[in-house]
Short mmCIF file of C-alpha atoms in Angstrom, two decimals:
data_model
loop_
_atom_site.label_atom_id
_atom_site.label_comp_id
_atom_site.label_asym_id
_atom_site.label_seq_id
_atom_site.Cartn_x
_atom_site.Cartn_y
_atom_site.Cartn_z
CA MET A 1 93.24 100.16 138.09
CA ALA A 2 93.75 97.61 135.38
CA GLU A 3 94.70 98.72 132.30
CA GLU A 4 91.88 99.01 129.76
CA ASP A 5 91.44 97.47 126.51
CA PHE A 6 90.87 99.54 123.33
CA SER A 7 88.08 97.98 121.99
CA THR A 8 86.11 98.99 125.32
CA PHE A 9 87.53 102.73 125.75
CA ASN A 10 85.40 105.40 127.17
CA MET A 11 85.25 107.43 123.88
CA GLU A 12 83.03 109.95 125.45
CA LEU A 13 85.37 110.74 128.10
CA LEU A 14 88.01 110.94 126.11
CA ALA A 15 86.22 113.10 123.89
CA LEU A 16 85.42 115.63 127.02
CA VAL A 17 89.25 115.05 128.04
CA ALA A 18 90.72 116.15 124.78
CA PRO A 19 90.22 120.36 124.80
CA VAL A 20 91.31 119.87 128.42
CA LEU A 21 94.76 118.80 127.01
CA GLN A 22 94.71 121.09 124.18
CA LYS A 23 94.31 123.88 126.96
CA GLN A 24 97.21 122.55 128.77
CA LEU A 25 99.44 122.07 125.88
CA ARG A 26 98.37 126.14 125.37
CA GLY A 27 99.94 126.89 129.03
CA GLU A 28 96.65 128.08 130.03
CA MET A 29 94.88 127.40 134.04
CA LEU A 30 92.56 124.62 134.45
CA SER A 31 89.59 125.15 136.41
CA GLY A 32 88.76 122.74 139.25
CA GLU A 33 85.88 120.92 137.51
CA GLU A 34 89.15 120.57 134.60
CA TRP A 35 91.12 119.11 137.39
CA LEU A 36 88.93 116.56 138.40
CA LEU A 37 88.15 115.47 134.89
CA LEU A 38 91.61 115.08 134.10
CA GLU A 39 92.19 113.24 136.91
CA GLU A 40 89.09 111.14 136.56
CA TRP A 41 90.68 109.69 133.14
CA LYS A 42 94.49 109.62 134.09
CA ASN A 43 93.32 107.12 136.85
CA ARG A 44 91.77 104.69 134.67
CA SER A 45 94.79 103.32 133.34
CA ALA A 46 98.43 103.29 133.35
CA ALA A 47 98.40 104.30 129.58
CA ASN A 48 96.61 107.39 130.49
CA ALA A 49 98.57 108.40 133.34
CA ALA A 50 101.94 107.71 131.07
CA LEU A 51 100.49 109.79 128.06
CA ALA A 52 99.38 112.65 130.39
CA GLU A 53 102.89 112.61 131.88
CA ARG A 54 104.17 112.78 128.13
CA LEU A 55 101.97 115.86 127.20
CA GLU A 56 103.42 117.88 130.27
CA ASN A 57 106.75 117.27 129.38
CA PRO A 58 107.78 119.50 126.43
CA ALA A 59 110.77 117.23 125.12
CA ALA A 60 108.34 114.50 124.82
CA VAL A 61 105.67 116.61 123.65
CA GLN A 62 108.49 117.61 120.54
CA ASP A 63 108.99 113.66 120.28
CA MET A 64 105.25 113.09 119.70
CA LEU A 65 104.94 116.18 117.16
CA LYS A 66 108.24 114.65 115.35
CA THR A 67 106.71 111.22 115.09
CA TRP A 68 103.92 112.72 113.81
CA HIS A 69 105.45 115.41 111.39
CA ASP A 70 107.06 112.54 109.15
CA ILE A 71 103.88 110.84 109.08
CA GLU A 72 101.73 114.29 107.89
CA LYS A 73 104.27 116.33 106.11
CA ASN A 74 102.71 114.86 103.02
CA ARG A 75 99.20 115.18 103.77
CA GLU A 76 98.08 118.72 102.73
CA LEU A 77 94.73 118.44 104.05
CA ASN A 78 95.61 117.52 107.60
CA LYS A 79 97.96 120.26 107.54
CA GLN A 80 95.53 122.09 106.97
CA ARG A 81 93.29 121.03 109.63
CA GLY A 82 96.02 121.37 111.54
CA ILE A 83 96.91 124.61 110.88
CA SER A 84 93.42 126.47 110.98
CA LYS A 85 93.29 124.92 114.72
CA ILE A 86 96.66 125.62 115.84
CA LYS A 87 96.07 129.47 114.95
CA ALA A 88 94.37 129.19 118.67
CA LEU A 89 97.26 128.41 120.38
CA ALA A 90 98.54 131.94 121.99
CA PHE A 91 102.08 131.95 122.12
CA ASP A 92 102.42 134.57 124.81
CA THR A 93 100.52 132.72 127.05
CA ILE A 94 102.91 129.70 126.80
CA ASN A 95 106.26 131.85 127.41
CA THR A 96 104.57 133.11 130.31
CA ASN A 97 104.32 129.71 132.04
CA PRO A 98 107.94 128.65 133.45
CA ALA A 99 107.18 125.14 133.43
CA MET A 100 106.62 125.38 129.55
CA ARG A 101 108.90 126.26 126.65
CA PRO A 102 107.36 127.44 123.14
CA LEU A 103 107.93 124.68 121.15
CA PRO A 104 109.86 124.90 117.57
CA ARG A 105 106.74 126.73 114.99
CA ARG A 106 107.61 123.79 112.26
CA LEU A 107 106.15 121.31 115.40
CA LEU A 108 104.21 123.77 117.09
CA ARG A 109 101.93 123.68 113.96
CA TYR A 110 101.10 120.08 114.08
CA ALA A 111 99.77 120.14 118.09
CA ALA A 112 96.59 120.89 117.11
CA ALA A 113 96.65 118.03 114.86
CA ILE A 114 97.43 115.75 117.81
CA ILE A 115 94.63 116.72 119.75
CA PHE A 116 92.34 115.91 117.00
CA LEU A 117 93.93 112.55 116.70
CA LEU A 118 93.31 112.08 120.49
CA GLY A 119 89.77 112.98 120.32
CA THR A 120 89.55 110.29 117.75
CA GLY A 121 91.42 107.94 119.36
CA ALA A 122 94.00 107.08 116.63
CA PHE A 123 96.35 108.87 118.75
CA TRP A 124 95.89 107.63 121.72
CA TRP A 125 96.06 104.37 120.33
CA THR A 126 99.47 104.80 118.76
CA PHE A 127 101.16 105.80 122.36
CA HIS A 128 99.01 103.43 124.29
CA LYS A 129 101.09 100.51 122.31
CA ASN A 130 104.43 102.42 123.06
CA ASN A 131 103.24 102.67 126.74
CA ASN A 132 102.16 99.50 126.94
CA GLN A 133 105.25 98.14 125.44
CA GLU A 134 107.23 100.10 128.26
CA LEU A 135 104.86 98.75 131.00
CA GLY A 136 105.74 95.05 130.23
CA GLY A 137 102.19 94.74 127.76
CA ASN A 138 99.88 92.10 128.45
CA LYS A 139 100.53 90.02 124.82
CA PRO A 140 99.40 86.83 124.89
CA PRO A 141 102.26 84.19 125.83
CA GLY A 142 103.76 82.55 122.71
CA THR A 143 102.84 84.72 120.53
CA ALA A 144 104.89 85.98 117.47
CA ILE A 145 104.79 89.74 116.66
CA ILE A 146 104.18 90.01 113.07
CA GLY A 147 106.46 93.19 112.21
CA PRO A 148 105.31 95.48 109.65
CA GLY A 149 106.68 95.83 106.37
CA HIS A 150 110.02 97.46 104.83
CA ASN A 151 111.72 98.89 102.54
CA GLY A 152 113.29 96.62 99.91
CA ALA A 153 112.84 94.75 96.54
CA ILE A 154 114.44 92.31 93.97
CA LEU A 155 115.83 93.71 90.69
CA THR A 156 115.81 90.84 88.11
CA LEU A 157 118.52 91.68 85.37
CA ALA A 158 118.61 91.25 81.74
CA ASP A 159 120.36 87.54 82.12
CA GLY A 160 117.41 86.21 84.64
CA SER A 161 119.75 86.88 87.71
CA LYS A 162 118.25 88.43 90.79
CA VAL A 163 119.89 90.84 93.33
CA VAL A 164 118.10 91.32 96.43
CA LEU A 165 117.93 94.61 97.56
CA ASP A 166 117.29 94.82 100.69
CA SER A 167 120.73 94.98 103.01
CA MET A 168 122.41 96.40 99.67
CA GLY A 169 124.87 99.44 100.96
CA ASN A 170 125.12 101.97 98.74
CA GLY A 171 127.22 101.97 95.53
CA VAL A 172 126.86 99.97 92.18
CA VAL A 173 124.63 96.97 92.12
CA ALA A 174 125.05 95.41 88.60
CA THR A 175 126.23 96.58 85.29
CA GLN A 176 123.43 96.10 82.46
CA TYR A 177 125.53 96.55 78.83
CA GLY A 178 127.62 99.23 80.03
CA ALA A 179 124.69 100.72 81.98
CA LYS A 180 125.29 101.21 85.73
CA VAL A 181 122.75 100.48 88.27
CA SER A 182 123.50 101.98 91.36
CA LEU A 183 121.82 102.02 95.19
CA TYR A 184 121.66 105.01 97.09
CA ASN A 185 119.75 105.55 100.28
CA GLY A 186 117.28 102.74 99.44
CA GLN A 187 116.52 104.20 95.74
CA LEU A 188 117.72 102.32 92.77
CA ALA A 189 119.20 104.62 89.68
CA TYR A 190 120.46 104.03 86.30
CA ASP A 191 123.20 105.68 84.18
CA PRO A 192 121.99 104.85 80.93
CA VAL A 193 123.83 104.37 77.94
CA ASN A 194 122.84 104.53 74.34
CA SER A 195 120.40 101.95 72.81
CA SER A 196 121.93 101.61 69.63
CA ALA A 197 125.51 100.33 71.37
CA THR A 198 123.56 97.00 72.37
CA GLY A 199 121.40 96.84 68.91
CA SER A 200 118.48 96.21 70.94
CA LEU A 201 116.29 97.07 74.42
CA ILE A 202 117.45 95.36 77.49
CA TYR A 203 115.01 95.17 80.15
CA ASN A 204 115.16 94.80 83.95
CA THR A 205 112.32 94.04 86.72
CA VAL A 206 111.84 95.31 90.06
CA THR A 207 109.48 93.33 91.98
CA THR A 208 108.56 94.28 96.14
CA PRO A 209 107.53 90.90 97.49
CA LYS A 210 104.75 91.32 100.35
CA GLY A 211 105.67 93.09 103.09
CA ARG A 212 108.24 95.71 101.26
CA GLU A 213 108.31 98.83 99.46
CA PHE A 214 110.23 100.27 96.89
CA ARG A 215 111.18 103.62 94.99
CA LEU A 216 113.99 103.92 91.61
CA GLN A 217 114.59 106.30 89.13
CA LEU A 218 114.26 105.16 85.78
CA PRO A 219 116.69 105.95 82.96
CA ASP A 220 115.27 108.95 81.78
CA GLY A 221 115.19 110.38 85.43
CA SER A 222 111.23 109.44 85.94
CA LYS A 223 110.38 108.15 89.78
CA VAL A 224 108.91 105.22 90.93
CA TRP A 225 107.74 104.30 94.24
CA LEU A 226 106.31 100.69 94.71
CA ASN A 227 103.78 99.33 96.89
CA ALA A 228 104.08 95.72 98.48
CA ALA A 229 103.28 92.83 96.05
CA SER A 230 104.05 94.79 92.71
CA THR A 231 106.22 94.63 90.09
CA VAL A 232 107.59 97.07 87.20
CA ARG A 233 109.79 96.22 83.98
CA TYR A 234 111.56 98.87 82.63
CA PRO A 235 114.07 98.94 79.72
CA THR A 236 117.44 100.10 80.83
CA THR A 237 117.42 102.91 78.01
CA PHE A 238 114.57 104.19 76.28
CA THR A 239 114.00 104.57 72.81
CA ASP A 240 113.47 108.28 71.06
CA LYS A 241 110.14 107.48 70.27
CA GLU A 242 108.98 106.41 73.40
CA ARG A 243 108.98 105.56 77.13
CA ARG A 244 107.23 102.25 77.77
CA VAL A 245 107.02 100.35 81.48
CA GLU A 246 104.70 97.52 82.63
CA LEU A 247 103.41 97.63 85.50
CA GLU A 248 101.46 95.23 87.86
CA GLY A 249 100.16 95.84 91.36
CA GLU A 250 100.47 99.51 92.63
CA ALA A 251 102.43 102.59 92.10
CA TYR A 252 102.96 106.04 91.96
CA PHE A 253 105.02 107.98 89.18
CA GLU A 254 106.66 111.56 89.01
CA VAL A 255 107.14 111.24 85.02
CA ALA A 256 110.22 113.72 83.62
CA LYS A 257 108.74 115.95 81.49
CA ASN A 258 110.04 114.99 77.56
CA ALA A 259 107.30 116.23 75.36
CA SER A 260 108.52 114.49 72.02
CA ARG A 261 108.37 110.95 74.10
CA PRO A 262 105.11 109.61 75.62
CA PHE A 263 105.67 107.88 78.49
CA ILE A 264 103.45 105.08 78.73
CA VAL A 265 102.38 102.77 81.63
CA LYS A 266 101.08 99.23 80.22
CA LEU A 267 99.01 97.39 82.93
CA ASN A 268 97.76 94.44 81.04
CA ASP A 269 96.63 93.40 77.46
CA ALA A 270 93.83 95.82 77.15
CA THR A 271 95.01 98.97 79.41
CA ALA A 272 97.87 101.28 79.26
CA VAL A 273 97.87 104.43 80.47
CA GLU A 274 99.86 107.59 77.80
CA VAL A 275 101.51 110.66 79.41
CA LEU A 276 103.56 113.70 79.02
CA GLY A 277 104.89 114.87 82.17
CA THR A 278 102.70 114.20 85.27
CA SER A 279 102.30 112.96 88.86
CA PHE A 280 99.85 109.77 89.16
CA ASN A 281 99.02 106.72 91.05
CA ILE A 282 97.85 103.13 89.62
CA ASN A 283 96.69 100.15 91.64
CA ALA A 284 96.29 97.20 89.42
CA TYR A 285 96.41 94.51 91.83
CA LYS A 286 95.04 91.10 90.04
CA ASN A 287 92.99 90.67 92.89
CA GLU A 288 91.52 93.62 93.36
CA THR A 289 88.21 94.67 91.13
CA ALA A 290 89.50 97.44 89.22
CA ILE A 291 92.37 99.10 87.73
CA LYS A 292 92.42 102.95 89.58
CA THR A 293 94.04 105.19 87.99
CA THR A 294 94.10 108.84 89.90
CA LEU A 295 95.67 111.85 88.38
CA LEU A 296 97.32 114.19 91.09
CA GLU A 297 99.39 116.95 88.56
CA GLY A 298 99.46 116.86 84.69
CA ALA A 299 97.27 115.13 81.85
CA VAL A 300 96.73 111.36 81.57
CA ARG A 301 95.27 109.50 79.00
CA LEU A 302 93.71 106.02 79.47
CA GLN A 303 92.84 103.45 76.66
CA ALA A 304 91.25 100.20 77.81
CA TYR A 305 88.84 97.86 76.20
CA GLN A 306 88.53 100.11 73.03
CA GLN A 307 87.48 103.15 75.55
CA VAL A 308 89.58 106.21 75.77
CA GLN A 309 89.24 109.33 78.28
CA THR A 310 91.53 111.73 79.37
CA LEU A 311 91.86 112.90 83.42
CA THR A 312 92.47 116.42 84.56
CA PRO A 313 93.75 116.43 88.33
CA GLY A 314 91.82 115.14 90.98
CA GLN A 315 90.15 112.71 89.02
CA GLN A 316 90.39 109.07 88.93
CA ALA A 317 89.55 106.51 86.40
CA SER A 318 88.48 103.41 87.63
CA ILE A 319 88.07 100.31 84.67
CA SER A 320 86.32 97.59 85.94
CA LEU A 321 87.47 94.61 84.45
CA ALA A 322 84.36 92.08 84.97
CA ARG A 323 82.56 94.61 82.83
CA GLN A 324 85.26 95.90 81.03
CA GLN A 325 83.72 99.38 81.64
CA MET A 326 85.43 102.73 82.44
CA LYS A 327 84.14 105.38 84.76
CA VAL A 328 85.48 108.59 85.57
CA ILE A 329 85.04 110.14 89.46
CA SER A 330 86.06 113.82 89.96
CA ASN A 331 87.28 115.70 93.16
CA VAL A 332 88.50 112.08 94.40
CA ASP A 333 89.78 111.83 97.72
CA ILE A 334 93.83 112.17 96.95
CA ASP A 335 95.01 111.83 100.79
CA HIS A 336 92.86 108.30 100.63
CA VAL A 337 94.94 107.08 96.99
CA MET A 338 98.19 108.15 98.85
CA ALA A 339 98.12 106.75 101.71
CA TRP A 340 100.09 103.64 101.24
CA LYS A 341 102.82 106.04 100.47
CA ASN A 342 102.62 108.58 103.26
CA GLY A 343 103.01 105.45 105.42
CA LEU A 344 99.08 105.19 106.46
CA PHE A 345 96.53 102.75 105.83
CA ASP A 346 93.15 104.69 104.81
CA PHE A 347 90.73 102.22 105.84
CA ASN A 348 87.67 104.95 105.25
CA ASP A 349 84.66 103.55 103.90
CA ALA A 350 86.34 99.96 103.00
CA SER A 351 85.05 96.49 102.80
CA LEU A 352 86.38 93.78 105.35
CA GLU A 353 87.67 91.99 102.22
CA GLU A 354 89.57 95.36 100.96
CA VAL A 355 90.72 96.15 104.85
CA MET A 356 92.30 91.82 104.70
CA ARG A 357 93.81 92.48 101.14
CA GLN A 358 95.98 95.41 102.33
CA LEU A 359 97.08 93.81 105.83
CA GLU A 360 98.00 90.49 103.70
CA ARG A 361 100.14 92.62 101.22
CA TRP A 362 101.93 94.50 103.92
CA TYR A 363 102.49 92.02 106.69
CA ASP A 364 102.91 88.75 104.37
CA ILE A 365 100.26 86.92 105.76
CA GLU A 366 97.30 84.34 104.26
CA VAL A 367 93.84 85.69 105.48
CA ILE A 368 91.17 83.18 105.45
CA TYR A 369 87.77 83.69 106.15
CA GLU A 370 85.14 81.31 108.12
CA LYS A 371 81.43 80.58 107.01
CA GLY A 372 79.38 83.62 108.30
CA ILE A 373 80.95 87.11 108.74
CA PRO A 374 78.99 89.66 108.60
CA ALA A 375 79.54 92.71 106.13
CA ILE A 376 81.57 95.22 107.68
CA ARG A 377 82.61 98.44 106.61
CA PHE A 378 85.66 101.09 108.26
CA GLY A 379 86.38 104.24 108.62
CA GLY A 380 89.73 106.16 109.70
CA GLU A 381 93.39 105.65 109.64
CA ILE A 382 96.10 103.59 110.92
CA ASN A 383 99.89 103.80 111.20
CA LYS A 384 101.84 100.93 109.27
CA LYS A 385 104.41 100.93 111.24
CA ASN A 386 102.88 99.38 113.77
CA SER A 387 102.65 95.39 113.69
CA LEU A 388 99.64 93.25 112.69
CA GLN A 389 98.86 92.42 116.19
CA ASP A 390 98.54 96.17 117.60
CA VAL A 391 96.22 96.71 113.93
CA LEU A 392 94.07 93.86 114.61
CA GLN A 393 93.72 94.87 118.35
CA ILE A 394 92.34 98.57 116.78
CA LEU A 395 89.62 96.68 114.25
CA GLU A 396 88.56 94.19 116.94
CA SER A 397 86.88 97.48 118.01
CA SER A 398 84.69 97.53 114.77
CA ASN A 399 83.59 93.83 115.49
CA VAL A 400 86.25 91.76 113.64
CA HIS A 401 87.20 89.22 115.41
CA TYR A 402 90.47 86.44 114.05
CA ARG A 403 93.05 84.20 115.35
CA LEU A 404 96.17 83.63 114.58
CA GLU A 405 97.84 80.62 113.64
CA GLU A 406 101.01 79.57 112.53
CA GLY A 407 102.44 80.15 109.40
CA ARG A 408 101.44 83.51 109.37
CA LYS A 409 97.57 82.47 108.88
CA LEU A 410 95.18 84.95 109.73
CA VAL A 411 91.56 83.32 110.42
CA VAL A 412 88.59 85.80 110.17
CA VAL A 413 85.76 84.02 112.23
CA PRO A 414 82.13 85.85 113.10
#
């Protein structure tokens, strides 16, 4: 049978098959009715058959679990969901089935999460994509695949010279007035010197172009993860009074504790975030409607447009740039905020424009809208390792229509 397009995939049948596949993972016997249902699903497409075959192979299941483990390891909510479901899996039942070997506990705990994802279609799509590539695929002829972003950045030194960090190996990449700047396994780090030796602060800047992410360790030991199209400016050594950096774009901070020297992130002329030692995320892209600061641990104090607000863990401050007003949201969805750092797009309740701005930054494209585009809101998550074309095919199931033109232009059409 010809391979189905994801946008027309029979989700009702998939929902019925998911618990049957879960029984297979547990090594349980299937009823005759369940075998017929499974065969019907397998015969609907070559991708279904390939996926079913992989789920029957313990080694292949372990490979799939490892893939999802890499994505899910920092997502506590999904971990707990997976753990609660995995309790139903009977290890002794698996052991009695000579066709299956027990999976390691650290991998087996994610098996139920895989079945959950399979039921939503997200898991099916990921492996449909891989199987489609193995089977030859059905990509339009002459279409250039736009791959996902990767780790990389540009370091601008105090004298204005630039160092492209994308392809550099480990070692010292620059020396700034005695301070060594080193790259180790994709992370930039500083060996600071006393600021009095230079007479003044020396600033460096790390910029991630579109399609890049990067992480660095500041001279005080604080860690910064930069999202795509972001910039952080900082001194190569901090003064005795404060630690001040400047941010444009999005970054996640883990600030080294030092009660005597507050850590300050300047976002624009009117907005700053002050902390002593904490973990938080800031989204301050110029093309977004608000600056959002989300606190994970510790405490931060925000100052914006003559307003002051202190956050506690789980709260988010949203500063409207148009209204110059600040509001605080409690019990914010931390997984949603941190999805970018954990390798995911989280489009939960996102507008078409919000989705496209994320795609612009990650795939280094330009999005153009034709007239008459309906208002659309989305839900769900997509792996950022997918190509742009893969993501767009998934979005087509939500009535998103488009065409790709030369010059990395994505035209959204009615």
